[in-house]
Structures are given as C-alpha cells and as structure tokens.
Coordinates of C-alpha atoms in Angstrom, one line a residue:
M50 CA 114.0 -16.5 148.4
E51 CA 116.6 -13.8 148.7
E52 CA 120.0 -14.7 149.9
L53 CA 121.2 -13.2 153.2
T54 CA 124.6 -11.8 154.1
R55 CA 126.4 -13.5 157.0
T56 CA 125.4 -10.7 159.4
E57 CA 121.7 -11.0 158.3
E58 CA 121.8 -14.7 158.7
R59 CA 123.3 -14.5 162.2
V60 CA 120.5 -12.1 163.2
M61 CA 117.9 -14.4 161.7
Q62 CA 119.4 -17.4 163.6
A63 CA 119.0 -15.4 166.8
I64 CA 115.4 -14.4 165.8
W65 CA 114.5 -18.1 165.0
D66 CA 116.0 -19.1 168.4
L67 CA 113.8 -16.5 170.2
D68 CA 110.8 -18.2 168.5
T69 CA 108.5 -15.4 169.6
P70 CA 107.7 -11.8 168.4
F71 CA 110.4 -9.4 169.7
F72 CA 111.4 -5.8 170.2
I73 CA 114.9 -4.7 169.1
K74 CA 116.0 -4.4 172.8
D75 CA 115.2 -8.1 173.3
L76 CA 117.3 -9.0 170.3
V77 CA 120.2 -6.9 171.5
E78 CA 120.2 -8.9 174.7
R79 CA 120.1 -12.2 172.8
M80 CA 123.0 -11.4 170.3
P81 CA 126.5 -12.4 171.3
G82 CA 128.6 -9.3 172.1
K83 CA 125.4 -7.2 172.4
P84 CA 125.7 -5.2 169.1
P85 CA 124.6 -1.5 169.2
Y86 CA 120.9 -1.0 169.0
N87 CA 121.0 1.2 165.9
T88 CA 123.2 -1.4 164.0
L89 CA 120.8 -4.2 164.8
L90 CA 117.8 -2.0 163.9
S91 CA 119.4 -1.4 160.5
V92 CA 119.8 -5.1 159.9
V93 CA 116.3 -5.9 161.1
R94 CA 114.9 -3.3 158.6
I95 CA 116.9 -4.9 155.8
L96 CA 115.5 -8.3 156.8
E97 CA 112.0 -6.8 156.8
S98 CA 112.5 -5.3 153.3
K99 CA 113.7 -8.7 152.1
G100 CA 110.5 -10.3 153.4
F101 CA 112.0 -12.3 156.2
L102 CA 110.4 -10.3 159.0
G103 CA 107.1 -8.6 159.6
Y104 CA 106.1 -6.2 162.3
K105 CA 103.3 -4.7 164.3
A106 CA 103.4 -1.0 165.2
Y107 CA 102.5 0.2 168.7
G108 CA 102.8 3.9 168.3
R109 CA 106.5 4.5 167.5
T110 CA 107.5 1.1 168.8
Y111 CA 107.7 -2.0 166.6
E112 CA 107.3 -5.6 167.5
Y113 CA 109.0 -7.8 164.9
F114 CA 108.3 -11.5 164.0
A115 CA 109.8 -14.0 161.5
K116 CA 107.8 -14.5 158.3
I117 CA 110.1 -17.1 156.9
P118 CA 110.4 -20.3 159.0
K119 CA 113.9 -21.6 159.6
E120 CA 113.1 -24.9 157.9
D121 CA 112.1 -23.0 154.7
Y122 CA 115.3 -21.1 154.7
R123 CA 117.3 -24.3 155.3
K124 CA 115.6 -26.0 152.3
S125 CA 116.2 -23.1 150.1
G126 CA 119.9 -23.0 151.1
F127 CA 120.3 -26.7 150.6
R128 CA 118.7 -26.5 147.1
K129 CA 121.1 -23.7 146.2
L130 CA 124.1 -25.7 147.5
L131 CA 123.0 -28.8 145.6
S132 CA 122.4 -26.8 142.4
D133 CA 125.5 -24.6 142.5
Y134 CA 128.1 -27.2 143.6
F135 CA 126.7 -30.6 142.7
D136 CA 124.7 -29.9 139.5
G137 CA 121.5 -30.9 141.3
S138 CA 122.7 -34.4 141.9
T139 CA 122.1 -35.9 145.4
T140 CA 124.4 -38.8 144.4
S141 CA 127.3 -36.4 143.7
L142 CA 126.7 -34.7 147.1
L143 CA 126.6 -38.0 149.0
S144 CA 129.6 -39.3 147.1
F145 CA 131.5 -36.1 148.0
M146 CA 130.5 -36.4 151.7
A147 CA 131.5 -40.0 151.8
K148 CA 135.0 -39.2 150.4
E149 CA 135.7 -35.8 152.1
E150 CA 134.0 -36.2 155.5
Q151 CA 134.4 -38.7 158.2
I152 CA 131.1 -40.6 158.0
T153 CA 130.6 -43.3 160.5
S154 CA 129.1 -46.7 159.7
E155 CA 126.1 -45.7 162.0
Q156 CA 125.6 -42.5 159.9
L157 CA 125.7 -44.5 156.6
E158 CA 123.2 -47.0 158.1
Q159 CA 120.9 -44.2 159.0
L160 CA 121.1 -42.8 155.5
Q161 CA 120.4 -46.2 154.0
K162 CA 117.3 -46.6 156.2
M163 CA 116.1 -43.1 155.1
I164 CA 116.6 -44.0 151.5
E165 CA 114.9 -47.3 151.8
G166 CA 112.0 -45.7 153.7
K167 CA 111.6 -43.1 150.9
N168 CA 111.7 -45.8 148.2
Q169 CA 108.9 -47.7 150.0
A170 CA 106.6 -44.6 150.3

C-alpha cells in the first residue's frame, strides 16, 4: 500500500468520516477551514491514482468513494511502524510504550487480557 502525505491522509480521514460516496463540494464542506475546491480536487485525484479512491462519472461530474477501508490503512501503518522502528518486535514496542508513555494499571490489565485471550485461541 502506498504511503500518503500528511495532506492526503487528512483528506482520507475526512472521507472515511463521511462513510458514504461523495462529491468534491461535500468534501469541501466537511474539511476544516474549507480548502479551495480545486486544491481538494487535486488531492482527490492523487488519492484516486494511488488506488485509495474510486469514482462513478455522471457526465462531467464525479462521485468518489473510498476503495481502501480505514482499518486496512491503519494495519498497514502499524506494520510499517513496527518494522521501521521496532525491528518487527511487538515486545520492543510494548516495552517502549511502558517506559515512555503513561500507561495506567487498567490499560496494562486490558493488554494482559487481550494477550491471554490470543494465547487461548
């Protein structure tokens, strides 16, 4: 899966939040600061060329839709993070989080239950 720039990712987040096919004007209304129509159209076309969006043409008007689910993008990003920064080791990631982040005992308990549940499956 291709990586997205920050701008492309922000636009995709808005599209996933819409959770329905959309026209560019709908997306302009949804985006913070209401970016210019042509700017947003350019980003949408890039996302379409990267395979993140599809479209249906109605004459000269296009209705776009997400082709990549948010969950798939999230998984891909997580795998990249794990691979690039933690040598693919979940243990290293969790160790880092425990040392660097404020993890509550409740959160640790939830993690332990998830791990135990996975080991039983």
